[in-house]
Short mmCIF file of C-alpha atoms in Angstrom, two decimals:
data_model
loop_
_atom_site.label_atom_id
_atom_site.label_comp_id
_atom_site.label_asym_id
_atom_site.label_seq_id
_atom_site.Cartn_x
_atom_site.Cartn_y
_atom_site.Cartn_z
CA MET A 1 -32.93 13.65 22.22
CA LYS A 2 -33.23 17.45 22.30
CA PRO A 3 -34.40 19.27 19.15
CA TYR A 4 -31.71 20.75 16.92
CA HIS A 5 -31.82 23.65 14.52
CA VAL A 6 -31.12 22.18 11.10
CA PRO A 7 -29.10 24.61 8.96
CA ALA A 8 -29.38 24.95 5.21
CA THR A 9 -26.88 22.57 3.61
CA THR A 10 -25.51 22.24 0.13
CA SER A 11 -26.37 18.97 -1.59
CA SER A 12 -22.82 18.57 -2.88
CA PRO A 13 -20.10 19.51 -0.38
CA VAL A 14 -16.68 20.39 -1.81
CA ILE A 15 -13.42 20.56 0.15
CA ASN A 16 -10.34 22.52 -0.91
CA CYS A 17 -7.25 20.31 -0.66
CA ARG A 18 -4.36 22.73 -1.24
CA GLY A 19 -5.95 24.03 -4.42
CA GLN A 20 -7.48 20.74 -5.55
CA LEU A 21 -11.25 20.90 -5.18
CA LEU A 22 -12.60 17.52 -4.14
CA SER A 23 -16.34 17.18 -4.70
CA LEU A 24 -18.15 14.88 -2.30
CA ALA A 25 -21.33 14.75 -4.40
CA THR A 26 -20.29 11.14 -4.94
CA PRO A 27 -18.87 9.80 -1.65
CA ALA A 28 -15.07 9.62 -1.61
CA VAL A 29 -13.07 6.62 -0.47
CA MET A 30 -10.09 7.24 1.81
CA GLY A 31 -7.48 4.46 1.81
CA ILE A 32 -5.70 3.77 5.10
CA ILE A 33 -1.91 3.47 5.13
CA ASN A 34 -0.49 2.75 8.59
CA VAL A 35 3.18 3.74 8.58
CA THR A 36 3.70 1.63 11.68
CA THR A 37 4.18 -1.96 12.78
CA ASP A 38 1.40 -1.67 15.39
CA SER A 39 -2.13 -1.77 14.00
CA PHE A 40 -5.22 -3.75 15.07
CA TYR A 41 -5.47 -5.09 11.52
CA GLU A 42 -2.39 -7.08 10.60
CA GLY A 43 -2.98 -6.64 6.87
CA ASN A 44 -2.33 -2.91 7.12
CA ARG A 45 0.85 -2.85 9.21
CA MET A 46 3.84 -1.47 7.34
CA HIS A 47 6.88 0.57 8.18
CA GLU A 48 9.34 0.20 5.32
CA LEU A 49 8.96 2.77 2.56
CA HIS A 50 8.63 0.28 -0.29
CA LEU A 51 5.64 -1.30 1.46
CA VAL A 52 4.03 2.12 1.92
CA MET A 53 4.53 2.83 -1.79
CA GLU A 54 3.02 -0.52 -2.77
CA LYS A 55 -0.05 0.18 -0.65
CA ALA A 56 -0.37 3.72 -2.04
CA ALA A 57 -0.18 2.40 -5.61
CA GLN A 58 -2.82 -0.24 -4.85
CA HIS A 59 -5.20 2.24 -3.18
CA LEU A 60 -4.92 4.76 -6.03
CA ALA A 61 -5.35 2.10 -8.71
CA GLU A 62 -8.49 0.86 -6.94
CA GLY A 63 -10.04 4.32 -6.84
CA ALA A 64 -9.06 5.98 -3.57
CA ALA A 65 -9.63 9.75 -3.65
CA ILE A 66 -7.56 10.28 -0.48
CA LEU A 67 -4.63 8.45 1.11
CA ASP A 68 -4.70 8.62 4.92
CA LEU A 69 -1.23 8.16 6.43
CA GLY A 70 -0.90 7.43 10.13
CA ALA A 71 2.25 6.77 12.10
CA GLN A 72 0.61 6.02 15.44
CA SER A 73 -1.64 3.10 16.31
CA THR A 74 -4.90 4.16 17.93
CA ARG A 75 -6.07 0.65 18.77
CA PRO A 76 -7.21 0.24 22.41
CA GLY A 77 -4.18 -0.07 24.68
CA ALA A 78 -1.66 0.95 22.03
CA GLU A 79 1.61 2.51 23.15
CA MET A 80 1.89 6.19 22.26
CA VAL A 81 4.73 7.55 20.14
CA GLY A 82 5.84 11.16 20.23
CA PRO A 83 5.71 13.81 17.51
CA GLU A 84 9.39 13.37 16.59
CA GLU A 85 8.86 9.70 15.77
CA GLU A 86 5.69 10.46 13.82
CA ILE A 87 7.57 13.06 11.76
CA HIS A 88 10.42 10.60 11.20
CA ARG A 89 7.97 8.03 9.83
CA LEU A 90 5.60 10.29 7.90
CA ILE A 91 7.66 12.90 6.05
CA PRO A 92 9.67 10.45 3.87
CA ALA A 93 6.41 8.65 3.01
CA ILE A 94 4.67 11.89 2.00
CA HIS A 95 7.63 12.94 -0.15
CA ALA A 96 7.88 9.53 -1.82
CA ILE A 97 4.17 9.32 -2.62
CA LEU A 98 3.94 12.84 -4.03
CA ASN A 99 7.13 12.37 -6.03
CA LYS A 100 5.51 9.44 -7.86
CA TYR A 101 1.88 10.62 -7.68
CA PRO A 102 2.01 14.43 -7.62
CA THR A 103 -1.78 14.89 -7.70
CA ALA A 104 -2.47 12.45 -4.84
CA ILE A 105 -4.43 13.96 -1.95
CA ILE A 106 -2.74 12.95 1.29
CA SER A 107 -4.37 13.13 4.70
CA VAL A 108 -2.26 12.77 7.82
CA ASP A 109 -3.70 11.04 10.87
CA THR A 110 -2.17 12.81 13.88
CA TRP A 111 -3.14 14.64 17.04
CA TYR A 112 0.12 16.61 17.23
CA ALA A 113 0.12 20.19 15.90
CA ALA A 114 3.86 19.99 15.16
CA VAL A 115 3.32 16.90 13.01
CA ALA A 116 0.41 18.56 11.20
CA GLU A 117 2.54 21.59 10.37
CA LYS A 118 5.50 19.52 9.10
CA ALA A 119 3.21 17.23 7.11
CA VAL A 120 1.38 20.05 5.33
CA HIS A 121 4.66 21.76 4.49
CA ALA A 122 5.78 18.41 3.03
CA GLY A 123 2.68 18.29 0.83
CA ALA A 124 -0.13 16.75 2.88
CA ALA A 125 -3.51 18.33 2.16
CA ILE A 126 -5.79 17.22 5.03
CA ILE A 127 -5.33 16.77 8.79
CA ASN A 128 -7.23 13.89 10.42
CA ASP A 129 -7.27 14.27 14.21
CA VAL A 130 -8.85 11.52 16.30
CA SER A 131 -8.80 13.85 19.32
CA ALA A 132 -10.38 16.89 17.60
CA GLY A 133 -7.77 19.10 19.26
CA ASP A 134 -8.18 17.68 22.76
CA MET A 135 -4.73 16.04 22.83
CA ASP A 136 -2.88 19.17 21.67
CA ALA A 137 -4.35 22.62 22.31
CA ASP A 138 -2.26 24.06 19.47
CA MET A 139 -3.82 21.81 16.83
CA ILE A 140 -6.93 23.79 15.90
CA PRO A 141 -5.12 27.19 15.72
CA VAL A 142 -2.32 25.63 13.66
CA VAL A 143 -4.74 24.02 11.19
CA GLY A 144 -6.50 27.37 10.92
CA LYS A 145 -3.21 28.97 9.84
CA LEU A 146 -2.40 26.11 7.47
CA GLN A 147 -5.81 26.50 5.77
CA VAL A 148 -6.34 22.81 5.05
CA PRO A 149 -9.42 20.64 5.68
CA TYR A 150 -9.67 19.28 9.21
CA ILE A 151 -11.29 16.00 10.20
CA ALA A 152 -12.41 16.22 13.83
CA MET A 153 -13.35 12.95 15.50
CA HIS A 154 -15.20 12.30 18.74
CA MET A 155 -13.39 10.08 21.22
CA GLN A 156 -14.39 9.41 24.83
CA GLY A 157 -11.16 9.21 26.82
CA LYS A 158 -7.78 8.37 25.27
CA PRO A 159 -6.75 5.43 23.08
CA ALA A 160 -5.11 3.56 25.95
CA THR A 161 -8.25 3.62 28.09
CA MET A 162 -11.16 4.53 25.79
CA GLN A 163 -12.73 1.05 25.75
CA GLN A 164 -12.75 0.65 29.53
CA ASN A 165 -16.50 0.83 30.21
CA PRO A 166 -17.55 3.80 28.01
CA GLN A 167 -20.91 5.27 29.11
CA TYR A 168 -23.40 7.78 27.69
CA GLU A 169 -26.90 8.86 28.63
CA ASP A 170 -27.63 9.54 24.94
CA VAL A 171 -24.70 8.68 22.68
CA VAL A 172 -26.07 10.44 19.59
CA ALA A 173 -26.89 13.68 21.40
CA GLU A 174 -23.58 13.74 23.29
CA VAL A 175 -21.43 13.07 20.22
CA LEU A 176 -23.41 15.66 18.23
CA ASP A 177 -23.07 18.27 21.00
CA TYR A 178 -19.32 17.68 21.10
CA LEU A 179 -18.96 18.10 17.32
CA VAL A 180 -21.17 21.22 17.33
CA GLN A 181 -18.76 22.78 19.84
CA LYS A 182 -15.71 21.68 17.85
CA LEU A 183 -17.18 23.09 14.64
CA ALA A 184 -17.66 26.47 16.35
CA ALA A 185 -14.07 26.42 17.67
CA CYS A 186 -12.71 25.52 14.25
CA ARG A 187 -14.70 28.23 12.50
CA ALA A 188 -13.40 30.74 15.04
CA ALA A 189 -9.84 29.60 14.24
CA GLY A 190 -10.39 30.17 10.51
CA ILE A 191 -10.84 26.54 9.43
CA LYS A 192 -13.09 26.60 6.37
CA ASP A 193 -13.39 22.88 5.59
CA PHE A 194 -14.52 20.93 8.66
CA ILE A 195 -15.29 17.21 8.36
CA ALA A 196 -17.14 15.49 11.20
CA ASP A 197 -16.28 11.95 12.33
CA PRO A 198 -18.50 10.39 15.03
CA GLY A 199 -15.61 8.14 16.05
CA PHE A 200 -16.88 4.59 15.70
CA GLY A 201 -15.02 2.35 18.13
CA PHE A 202 -13.38 5.20 20.03
CA GLY A 203 -14.83 5.07 23.53
CA LYS A 204 -18.04 3.31 22.45
CA THR A 205 -19.58 -0.09 23.05
CA ILE A 206 -20.92 -2.17 20.16
CA ASP A 207 -24.43 -0.90 20.97
CA HIS A 208 -23.22 2.72 20.97
CA ASN A 209 -21.62 2.20 17.56
CA TYR A 210 -24.77 0.77 15.98
CA THR A 211 -26.92 3.52 17.49
CA LEU A 212 -24.62 6.11 15.92
CA LEU A 213 -24.69 4.35 12.56
CA LYS A 214 -28.48 4.19 12.59
CA ASN A 215 -28.60 7.96 13.20
CA LEU A 216 -25.65 8.95 10.99
CA ARG A 217 -27.72 11.12 8.65
CA LEU A 218 -28.51 13.43 11.56
CA PHE A 219 -24.87 14.52 11.72
CA TYR A 220 -24.98 16.14 8.29
CA ASP A 221 -28.48 17.50 8.88
CA VAL A 222 -27.42 19.21 12.11
CA LEU A 223 -23.82 20.20 11.38
CA GLY A 224 -24.13 20.99 7.68
CA VAL A 225 -20.61 19.71 7.01
CA PRO A 226 -19.28 16.53 5.35
CA VAL A 227 -19.33 13.38 7.47
CA LEU A 228 -16.60 10.73 7.50
CA THR A 229 -17.33 7.15 8.50
CA GLY A 230 -14.50 4.91 9.68
CA ILE A 231 -15.80 1.41 10.48
CA SER A 232 -13.41 -0.71 8.44
CA ARG A 233 -12.75 -4.12 10.06
CA LYS A 234 -13.50 -2.71 13.53
CA SER A 235 -14.63 -4.59 16.62
CA MET A 236 -18.26 -3.62 16.05
CA ILE A 237 -18.02 -6.11 13.18
CA TYR A 238 -15.62 -8.83 14.28
CA LYS A 239 -16.71 -9.05 17.92
CA LEU A 240 -20.37 -9.15 16.94
CA LEU A 241 -19.73 -11.91 14.38
CA ASN A 242 -17.13 -13.74 16.51
CA ILE A 243 -14.48 -13.52 13.80
CA THR A 244 -11.08 -11.84 13.40
CA PRO A 245 -10.34 -8.45 11.77
CA ALA A 246 -8.85 -10.37 8.83
CA GLU A 247 -12.24 -12.01 8.27
CA ALA A 248 -14.26 -8.79 8.56
CA LEU A 249 -14.29 -7.51 4.97
CA ASN A 250 -17.81 -8.73 4.23
CA GLY A 251 -19.14 -7.13 7.41
CA THR A 252 -17.27 -3.94 6.58
CA THR A 253 -18.93 -3.75 3.17
CA VAL A 254 -22.35 -4.24 4.74
CA LEU A 255 -21.78 -1.40 7.21
CA ASN A 256 -20.22 0.86 4.57
CA THR A 257 -23.34 0.36 2.47
CA ILE A 258 -25.53 1.32 5.43
CA ALA A 259 -23.36 4.41 5.99
CA LEU A 260 -23.81 5.37 2.34
CA GLN A 261 -27.56 4.98 2.72
CA GLN A 262 -27.28 7.31 5.72
CA GLY A 263 -25.59 9.96 3.57
CA THR A 264 -21.93 9.70 4.58
CA HIS A 265 -19.50 11.64 2.37
CA ILE A 266 -16.21 9.81 3.03
CA LEU A 267 -15.54 6.14 3.75
CA ARG A 268 -12.22 5.53 5.51
CA VAL A 269 -11.22 1.95 4.70
CA HIS A 270 -8.48 -0.65 4.52
CA ASP A 271 -9.99 -2.22 1.40
CA VAL A 272 -10.51 0.42 -1.28
CA LYS A 273 -11.81 -1.77 -4.09
CA ALA A 274 -14.74 -3.11 -2.08
CA ALA A 275 -15.67 0.38 -0.84
CA VAL A 276 -15.49 1.91 -4.34
CA GLU A 277 -17.76 -0.86 -5.61
CA ALA A 278 -20.26 -0.13 -2.83
CA VAL A 279 -20.22 3.57 -3.77
CA ARG A 280 -20.81 2.76 -7.44
CA ILE A 281 -23.72 0.44 -6.66
CA MET A 282 -25.34 2.96 -4.31
CA LYS A 283 -24.91 5.71 -6.93
CA LYS A 284 -26.74 3.54 -9.44
CA MET A 285 -29.47 2.75 -6.94
CA ASN A 286 -29.95 6.46 -6.26
CA GLY A 287 -30.28 7.17 -9.97
#
């Protein structure tokens, strides 16, 4: 791996979520809410608004700092839906959650700039883009104008084809180089709060994923920005252990704990309670 210049970093990153300052001195837990009937994990598929509200209530009660709403499945081979359908699914959910929980911090998982704009105007505070602007060239400029935190994830290929023989010469160096370039583009567009996501499971083999996890601390050291880890119930757990996603909570907690040891700032999870407990235990261990 080539040498990197390591910038000076603050020990306690803070992101500005539409006026709410969220400190990441203690890692934050982001609870997943899939506003869709098509998700790799059956326990998180929901489309009707009352189910979304039940999940939001559960996540917040269990200690989620952020609710991440997605209206498009990004599992390998998933069928794509357009921005109009995403807007149709997301905006009522954002309004309903903020009506009942006005201080909730909502992230929207989308690669469409039009959806990002509508969602932020509806009250969302963070944009989570699995394509880091590669699926929609307007995304990064739009987020710059919206002045909200932006989660940029590395993905090799597109969701429909990303797991068809992904290859790297050096997965850590290539993912880091990609995120270094994205950080520069986002800074140029006026995005102040950039969050890096190495993209576990998105165009990576099981070996690639574990190599990234083992080197996760390097992402903060090099980029100097908060790092998000999304490994909840993914194939790097259930395929390795020969189980189903429904049986992968224990493995998820193990990997989340490793990610915390590697200095991650945000855990994106289906199971908030278990992740919050891991954060509390690691905080105690670290004194």
